[in-house]
Coordinates of C-alpha atoms in Angstrom, one line a residue:
X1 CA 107.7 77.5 3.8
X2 CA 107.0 76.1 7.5
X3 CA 109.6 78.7 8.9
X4 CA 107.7 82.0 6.4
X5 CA 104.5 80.6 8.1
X6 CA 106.1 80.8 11.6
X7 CA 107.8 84.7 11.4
X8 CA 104.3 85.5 9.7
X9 CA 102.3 83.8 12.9
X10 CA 104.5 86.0 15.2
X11 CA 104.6 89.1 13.3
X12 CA 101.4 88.8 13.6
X13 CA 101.0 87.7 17.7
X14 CA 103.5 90.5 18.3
X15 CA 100.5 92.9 16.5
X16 CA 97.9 91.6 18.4
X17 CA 100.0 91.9 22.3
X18 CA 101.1 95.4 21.5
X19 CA 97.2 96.4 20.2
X20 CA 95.6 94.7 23.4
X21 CA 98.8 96.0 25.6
X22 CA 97.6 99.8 24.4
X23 CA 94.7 99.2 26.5
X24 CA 97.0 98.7 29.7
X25 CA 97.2 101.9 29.8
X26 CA 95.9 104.2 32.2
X27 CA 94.6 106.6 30.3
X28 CA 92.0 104.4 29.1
X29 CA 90.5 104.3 32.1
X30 CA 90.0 108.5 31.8
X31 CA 88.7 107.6 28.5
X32 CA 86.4 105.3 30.0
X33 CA 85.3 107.4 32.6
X34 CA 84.4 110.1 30.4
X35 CA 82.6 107.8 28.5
X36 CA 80.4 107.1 31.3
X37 CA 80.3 110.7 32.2
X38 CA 79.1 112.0 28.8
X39 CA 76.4 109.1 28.6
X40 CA 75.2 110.3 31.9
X41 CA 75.2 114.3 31.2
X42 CA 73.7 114.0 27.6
X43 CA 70.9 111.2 29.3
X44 CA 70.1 113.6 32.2
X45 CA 70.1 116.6 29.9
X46 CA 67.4 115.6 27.7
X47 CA 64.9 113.7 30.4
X48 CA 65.1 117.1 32.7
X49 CA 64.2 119.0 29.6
X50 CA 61.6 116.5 29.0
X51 CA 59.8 115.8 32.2
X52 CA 60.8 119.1 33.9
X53 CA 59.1 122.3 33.4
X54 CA 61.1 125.3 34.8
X55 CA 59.6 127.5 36.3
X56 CA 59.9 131.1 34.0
X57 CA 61.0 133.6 34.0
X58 CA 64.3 133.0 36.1
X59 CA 64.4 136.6 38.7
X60 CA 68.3 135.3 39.8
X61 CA 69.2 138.9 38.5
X62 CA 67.5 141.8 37.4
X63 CA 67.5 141.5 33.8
X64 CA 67.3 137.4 33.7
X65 CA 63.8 137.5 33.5
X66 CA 63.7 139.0 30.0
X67 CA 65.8 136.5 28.9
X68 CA 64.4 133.0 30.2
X69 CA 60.7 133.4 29.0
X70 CA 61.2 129.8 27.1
X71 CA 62.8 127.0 26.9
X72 CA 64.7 124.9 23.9
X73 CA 62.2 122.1 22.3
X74 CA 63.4 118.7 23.9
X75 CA 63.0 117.0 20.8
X76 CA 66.0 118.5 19.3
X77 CA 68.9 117.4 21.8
X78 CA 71.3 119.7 20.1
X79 CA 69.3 122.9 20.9
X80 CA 69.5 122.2 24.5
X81 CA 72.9 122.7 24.6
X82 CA 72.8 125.8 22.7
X83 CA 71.8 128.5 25.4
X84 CA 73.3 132.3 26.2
X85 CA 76.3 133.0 25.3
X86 CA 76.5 129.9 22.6
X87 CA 74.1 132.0 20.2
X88 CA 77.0 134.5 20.0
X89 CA 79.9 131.7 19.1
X90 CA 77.5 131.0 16.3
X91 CA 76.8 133.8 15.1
X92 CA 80.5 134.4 14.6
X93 CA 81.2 131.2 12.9
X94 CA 78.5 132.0 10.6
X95 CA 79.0 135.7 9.7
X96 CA 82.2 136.9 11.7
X97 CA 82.1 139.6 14.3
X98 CA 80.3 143.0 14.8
X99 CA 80.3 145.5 17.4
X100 CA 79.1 143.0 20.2
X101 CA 80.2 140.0 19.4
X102 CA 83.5 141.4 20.0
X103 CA 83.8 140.4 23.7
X104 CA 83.8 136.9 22.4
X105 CA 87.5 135.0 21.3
X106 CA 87.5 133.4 18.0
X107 CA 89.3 130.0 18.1
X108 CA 86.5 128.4 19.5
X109 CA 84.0 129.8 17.0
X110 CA 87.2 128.9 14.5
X111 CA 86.9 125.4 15.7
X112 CA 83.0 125.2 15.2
X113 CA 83.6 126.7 11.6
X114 CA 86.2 124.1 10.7
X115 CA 84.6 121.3 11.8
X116 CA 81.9 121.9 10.2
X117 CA 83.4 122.8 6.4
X118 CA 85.3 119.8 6.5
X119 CA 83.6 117.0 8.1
X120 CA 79.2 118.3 8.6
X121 CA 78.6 120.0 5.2
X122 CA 79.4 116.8 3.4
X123 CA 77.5 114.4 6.2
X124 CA 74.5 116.8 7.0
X125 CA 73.5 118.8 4.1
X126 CA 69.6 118.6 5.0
X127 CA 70.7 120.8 8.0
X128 CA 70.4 124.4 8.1
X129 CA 73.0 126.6 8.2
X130 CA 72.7 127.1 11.9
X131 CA 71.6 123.9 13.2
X132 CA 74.5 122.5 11.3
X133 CA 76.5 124.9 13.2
X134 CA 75.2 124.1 16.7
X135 CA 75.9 120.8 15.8
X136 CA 79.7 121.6 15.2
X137 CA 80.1 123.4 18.2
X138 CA 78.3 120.6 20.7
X139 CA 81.2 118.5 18.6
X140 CA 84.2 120.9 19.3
X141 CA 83.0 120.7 23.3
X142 CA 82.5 117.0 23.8
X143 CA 85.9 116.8 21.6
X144 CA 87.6 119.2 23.9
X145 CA 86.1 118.1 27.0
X146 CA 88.3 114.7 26.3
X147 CA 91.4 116.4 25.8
X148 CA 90.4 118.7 29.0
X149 CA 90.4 115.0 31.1
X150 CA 93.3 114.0 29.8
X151 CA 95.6 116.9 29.8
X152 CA 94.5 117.3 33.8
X153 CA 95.3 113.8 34.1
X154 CA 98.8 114.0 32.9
X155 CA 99.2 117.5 35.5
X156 CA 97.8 115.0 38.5
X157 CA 100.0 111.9 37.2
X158 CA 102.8 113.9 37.5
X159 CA 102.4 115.5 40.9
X160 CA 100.4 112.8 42.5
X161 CA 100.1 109.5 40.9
X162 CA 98.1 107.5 38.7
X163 CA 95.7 106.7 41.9
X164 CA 95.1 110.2 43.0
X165 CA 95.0 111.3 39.4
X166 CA 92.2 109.4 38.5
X167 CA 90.3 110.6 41.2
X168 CA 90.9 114.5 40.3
X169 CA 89.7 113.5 37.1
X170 CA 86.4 111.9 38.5
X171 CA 85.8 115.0 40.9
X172 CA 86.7 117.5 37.8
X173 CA 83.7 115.9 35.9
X174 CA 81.4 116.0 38.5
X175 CA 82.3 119.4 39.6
X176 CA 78.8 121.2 39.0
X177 CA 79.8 123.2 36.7
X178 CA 81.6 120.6 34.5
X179 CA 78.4 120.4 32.7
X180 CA 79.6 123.5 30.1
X181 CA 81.8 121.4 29.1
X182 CA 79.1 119.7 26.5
X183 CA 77.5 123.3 25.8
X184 CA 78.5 125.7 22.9
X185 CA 80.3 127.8 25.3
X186 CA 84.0 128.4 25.0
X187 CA 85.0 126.7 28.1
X188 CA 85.7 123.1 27.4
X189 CA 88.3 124.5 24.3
X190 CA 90.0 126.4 27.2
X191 CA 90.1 123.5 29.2
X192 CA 92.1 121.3 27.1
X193 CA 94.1 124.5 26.4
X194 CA 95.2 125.6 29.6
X195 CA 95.3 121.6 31.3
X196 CA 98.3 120.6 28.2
X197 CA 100.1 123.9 28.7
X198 CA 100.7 123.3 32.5
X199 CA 101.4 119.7 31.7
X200 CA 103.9 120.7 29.0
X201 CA 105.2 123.6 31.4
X202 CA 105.8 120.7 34.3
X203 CA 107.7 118.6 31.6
X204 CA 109.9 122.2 30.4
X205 CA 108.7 121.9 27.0
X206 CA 108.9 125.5 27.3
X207 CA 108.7 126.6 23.1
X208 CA 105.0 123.9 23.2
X209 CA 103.6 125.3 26.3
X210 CA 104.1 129.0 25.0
X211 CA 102.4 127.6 22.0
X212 CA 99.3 126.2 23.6
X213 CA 99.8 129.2 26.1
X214 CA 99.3 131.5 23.0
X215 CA 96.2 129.8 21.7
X216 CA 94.8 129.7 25.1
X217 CA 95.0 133.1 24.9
X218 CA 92.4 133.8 21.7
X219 CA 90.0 131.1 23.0
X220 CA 89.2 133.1 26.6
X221 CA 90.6 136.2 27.8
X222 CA 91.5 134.0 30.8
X223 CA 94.3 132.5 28.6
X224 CA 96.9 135.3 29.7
X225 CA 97.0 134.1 33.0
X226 CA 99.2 131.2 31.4
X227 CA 102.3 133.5 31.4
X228 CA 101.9 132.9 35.5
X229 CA 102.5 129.6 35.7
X230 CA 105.2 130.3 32.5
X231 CA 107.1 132.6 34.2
X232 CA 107.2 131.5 37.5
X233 CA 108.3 127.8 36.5
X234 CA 111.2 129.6 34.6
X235 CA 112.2 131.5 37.4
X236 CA 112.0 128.8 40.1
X237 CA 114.3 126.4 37.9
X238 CA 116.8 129.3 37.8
X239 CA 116.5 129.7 41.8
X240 CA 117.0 126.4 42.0
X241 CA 120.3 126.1 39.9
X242 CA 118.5 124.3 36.7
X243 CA 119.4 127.1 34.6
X244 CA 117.0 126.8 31.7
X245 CA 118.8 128.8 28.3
X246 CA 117.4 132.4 28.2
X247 CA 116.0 131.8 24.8
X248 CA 113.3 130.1 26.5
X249 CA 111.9 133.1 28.7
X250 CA 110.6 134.5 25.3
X251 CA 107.1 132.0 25.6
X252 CA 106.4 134.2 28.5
X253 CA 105.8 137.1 25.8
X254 CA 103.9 134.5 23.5
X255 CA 100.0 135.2 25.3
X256 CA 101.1 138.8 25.8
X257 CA 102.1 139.1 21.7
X258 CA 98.7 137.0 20.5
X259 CA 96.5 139.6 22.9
X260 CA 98.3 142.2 21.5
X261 CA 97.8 141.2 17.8
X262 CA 94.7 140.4 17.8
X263 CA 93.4 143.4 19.4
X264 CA 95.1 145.1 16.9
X265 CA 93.3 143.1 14.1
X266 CA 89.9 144.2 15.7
X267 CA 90.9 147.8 16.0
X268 CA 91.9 147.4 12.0
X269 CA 87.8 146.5 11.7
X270 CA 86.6 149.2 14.5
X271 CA 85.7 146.5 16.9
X272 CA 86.9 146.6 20.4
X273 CA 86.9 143.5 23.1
X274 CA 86.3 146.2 25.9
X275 CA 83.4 147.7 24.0
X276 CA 82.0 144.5 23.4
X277 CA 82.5 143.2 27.1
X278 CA 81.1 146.3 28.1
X279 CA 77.5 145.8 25.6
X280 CA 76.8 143.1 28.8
X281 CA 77.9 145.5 31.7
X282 CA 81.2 143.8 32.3
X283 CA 84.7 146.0 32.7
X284 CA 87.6 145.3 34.5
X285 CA 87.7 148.0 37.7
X286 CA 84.3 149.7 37.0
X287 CA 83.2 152.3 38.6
X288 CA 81.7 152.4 41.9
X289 CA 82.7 148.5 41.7
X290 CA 82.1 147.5 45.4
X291 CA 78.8 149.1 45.1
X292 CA 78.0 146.8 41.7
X293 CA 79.5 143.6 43.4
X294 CA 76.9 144.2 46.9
X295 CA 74.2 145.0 44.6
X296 CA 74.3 141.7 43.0
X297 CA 74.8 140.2 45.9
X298 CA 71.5 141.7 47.5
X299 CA 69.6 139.4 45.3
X300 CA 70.5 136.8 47.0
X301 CA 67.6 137.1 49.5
X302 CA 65.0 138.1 46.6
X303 CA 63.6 135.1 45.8
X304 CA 64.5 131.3 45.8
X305 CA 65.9 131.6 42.8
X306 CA 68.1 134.1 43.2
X307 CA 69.3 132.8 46.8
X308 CA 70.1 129.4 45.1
X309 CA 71.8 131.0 42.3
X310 CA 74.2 133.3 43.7
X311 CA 75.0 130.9 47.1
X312 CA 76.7 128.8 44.4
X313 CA 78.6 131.5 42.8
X314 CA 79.7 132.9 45.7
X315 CA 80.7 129.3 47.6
X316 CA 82.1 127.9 44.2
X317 CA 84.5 131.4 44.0
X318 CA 85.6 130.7 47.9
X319 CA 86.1 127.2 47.0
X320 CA 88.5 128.6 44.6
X321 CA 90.2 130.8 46.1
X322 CA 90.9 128.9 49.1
X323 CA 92.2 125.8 46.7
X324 CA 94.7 127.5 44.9
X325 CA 95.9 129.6 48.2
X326 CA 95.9 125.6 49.7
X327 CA 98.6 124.6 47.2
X328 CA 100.3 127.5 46.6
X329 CA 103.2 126.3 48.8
X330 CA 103.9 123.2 47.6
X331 CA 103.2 123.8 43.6
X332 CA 103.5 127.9 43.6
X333 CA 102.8 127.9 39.5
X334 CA 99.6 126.1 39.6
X335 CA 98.3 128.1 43.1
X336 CA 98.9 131.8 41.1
X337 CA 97.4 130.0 38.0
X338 CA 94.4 129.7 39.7
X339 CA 94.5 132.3 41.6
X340 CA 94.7 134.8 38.8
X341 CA 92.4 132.7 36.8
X342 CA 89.3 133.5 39.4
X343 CA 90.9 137.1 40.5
X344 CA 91.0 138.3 36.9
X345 CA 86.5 137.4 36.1
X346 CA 86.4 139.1 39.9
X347 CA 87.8 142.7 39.0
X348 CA 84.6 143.1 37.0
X349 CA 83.0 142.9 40.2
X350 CA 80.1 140.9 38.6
X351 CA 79.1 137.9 40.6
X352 CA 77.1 136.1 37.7
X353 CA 79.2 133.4 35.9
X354 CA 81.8 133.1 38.6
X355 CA 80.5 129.2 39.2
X356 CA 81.4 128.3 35.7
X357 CA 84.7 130.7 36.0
X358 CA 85.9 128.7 38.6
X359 CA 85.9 125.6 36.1
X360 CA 89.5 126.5 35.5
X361 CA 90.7 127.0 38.9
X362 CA 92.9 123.9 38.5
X363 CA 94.0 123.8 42.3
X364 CA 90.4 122.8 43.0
X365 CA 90.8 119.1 41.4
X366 CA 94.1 118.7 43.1
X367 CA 92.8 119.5 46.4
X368 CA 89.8 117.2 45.6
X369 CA 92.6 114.6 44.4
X370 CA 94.5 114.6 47.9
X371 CA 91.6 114.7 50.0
X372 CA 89.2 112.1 48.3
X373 CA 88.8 108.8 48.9
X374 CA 86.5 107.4 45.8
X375 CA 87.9 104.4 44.0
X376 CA 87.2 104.8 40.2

């Protein structure tokens, strides 16, 4: 009996050193810190709303006046991350797509629909149909604004150490506009996306990352950009003698084939993601499309506003480019990823939304990484 009694007391300390040893590990920290960093956003989020009256309309562009003549009510906290764009994602995860709507990618709105058939119908059935859905989405973002940390984590571990990749992840989520990544906007799916690919794709798990690489690719149009860092990984290893089997070059095709299909699956339903893109003046190489890009950047000596509004934009873009040209030597796949990732918003020549565009400009947190100096 003594000696049953003794295996059981150290089956049992065994348990207990591997459960507190799982908090040894260094991505608990990132967990931590986005802890902190969600408190913080979410706190600050609903005082400004509630002690801070913007001034409306917002004249940062022509037509944003018509558009900002009120604000959420601060007493739902929800609603005030539920602004632009994030009416559309709901819309579709409510009722599916129609002629405009079509410019917007349907995992995320997949995502907001899932969550909320299998886990909010059952908890929040006083909820309406669409504040039950706002709810899903603002629970898809903060979901995938974890994953986002930690898949940019693993990139940084990998190519600079758990040191400076603690710091890239501080700087990514206090990057100004890291704050989409707790609205109903697409961005924070992409995020977690796009940050496990290239983290797959620097450990060659080719057949995953052409996996994630493909899904990517129906959250944000942005998401066939992955075949970049895909393809030129694949190549370099075969420069350098690795030799990885041919079979594997086929995940390069993998965000080219989901674009392809899906477009096709639209056409089948008379929609178009270039007719819908188009519904909010956006098409890759307009016409006249220097004299579109300069007259969006006249405003920038309108008004206050607009001067604000548009100095970020166009600093954040430069910050972008110049970051992914900065490590295009040393890391070539991740420079052209983020090079084509702000290139590709820029040949619509439409200088609103580049800030938040250049969230996924991933040479921007590695450059942060090297060069910062904050202990976290």
């Amino acid at each position: 009996m003594a000696l049953i009694r003794n295996s059981s007391f150290v089956r049992c300390r065994d348990v207990f050193h591997r459960f507190v040893g799982c908090f040894h590990n260094p991505r608990w920290k990132i967990v931590a810190l986005w802890l902190g960093w969600l408190f913080v956003c979410n706190t600050f989020q609903v005082i400004a709303f509630a002690r801070i009256t913007p001034i409306h309309p917002d004249f940062s562009y022509a037509w944003s006046a018509a558009q900002t003549q009120a604000e959420p009510p601060s007493s739902n906290p929800i609603k005030l991350h539920v602004r632009w764009d994030s009416g559309f994602y709901v819309t579709i995860a409510l009722y599916g797509y129609d002629s405009v709507n079509a410019a917007f990618f349907p995992l995320y709105p997949l995502a907001m629909r899932t969550v909320n058939n299998l886990l909010l119908l059952s908890l929040t059935p006083q909820l309406s149909d669409v504040d039950r859905m706002e709810l899903a989405g603002f629970l898809v973002s903060v979901a995938a604004s974890l994953g986002a940390a930690l898949g940019l984590y693993e990139i940084l571990l990998l190519l600079l150490g758990d040191t400076d990749a603690r710091r890239g992840v501080f700087y990514f989520l206090i990057y100004p506009p890291a704050i989409f990544l707790l609205q109903v906007y697409s961005e924070p799916l992409f995020l977690a996306l796009a940050t496990w690919c290239i983290a797959l794709i620097l450990r060659r798990r080719w057949w995953l990352a052409g996996l994630v690489a493909a899904l990517a690719t129906l959250d944000r149009s942005t998401g066939i950009v992955l075949l970049v860092p895909l393809m030129v990984t694949w190549l370099l290893d075969w420069r350098a003698g690795a030799r990885p089997a041919w079979r594997t070059l086929l995940v390069v095709a993998g965000p080219l084939i989901t674009w392809r299909f899906y477009f096709a699956w639209l056409r089948a339903r008379a929609l178009s993601v270039v007719v819908g893109q188009g519904s909010f003046g956006r098409w890759l190489l307009p016409p006249n499309p220097f004299a579109l890009f300069g007259d969006e950047l006249s405003f920038v000596t309108n008004n206050p506003q607009a001067t604000v509004h548009i100095t970020i934009d166009v600093l954040l873009t430069l910050l972008a480019i110049g970051s992914s040209v900065r490590v295009m030597r040393r890391w070539p796949a991740i420079g052209l990823f983020g090079l084509a990732a702000i290139v590709l918003p820029l040949l619509t020549f439409r200088v609103v939304g580049l800030d938040r565009y250049t969230l996924s400009v991933l040479p921007i947190y590695l450059v942060l990484a090297m060069l910062g100096h904050v202990k976290v």
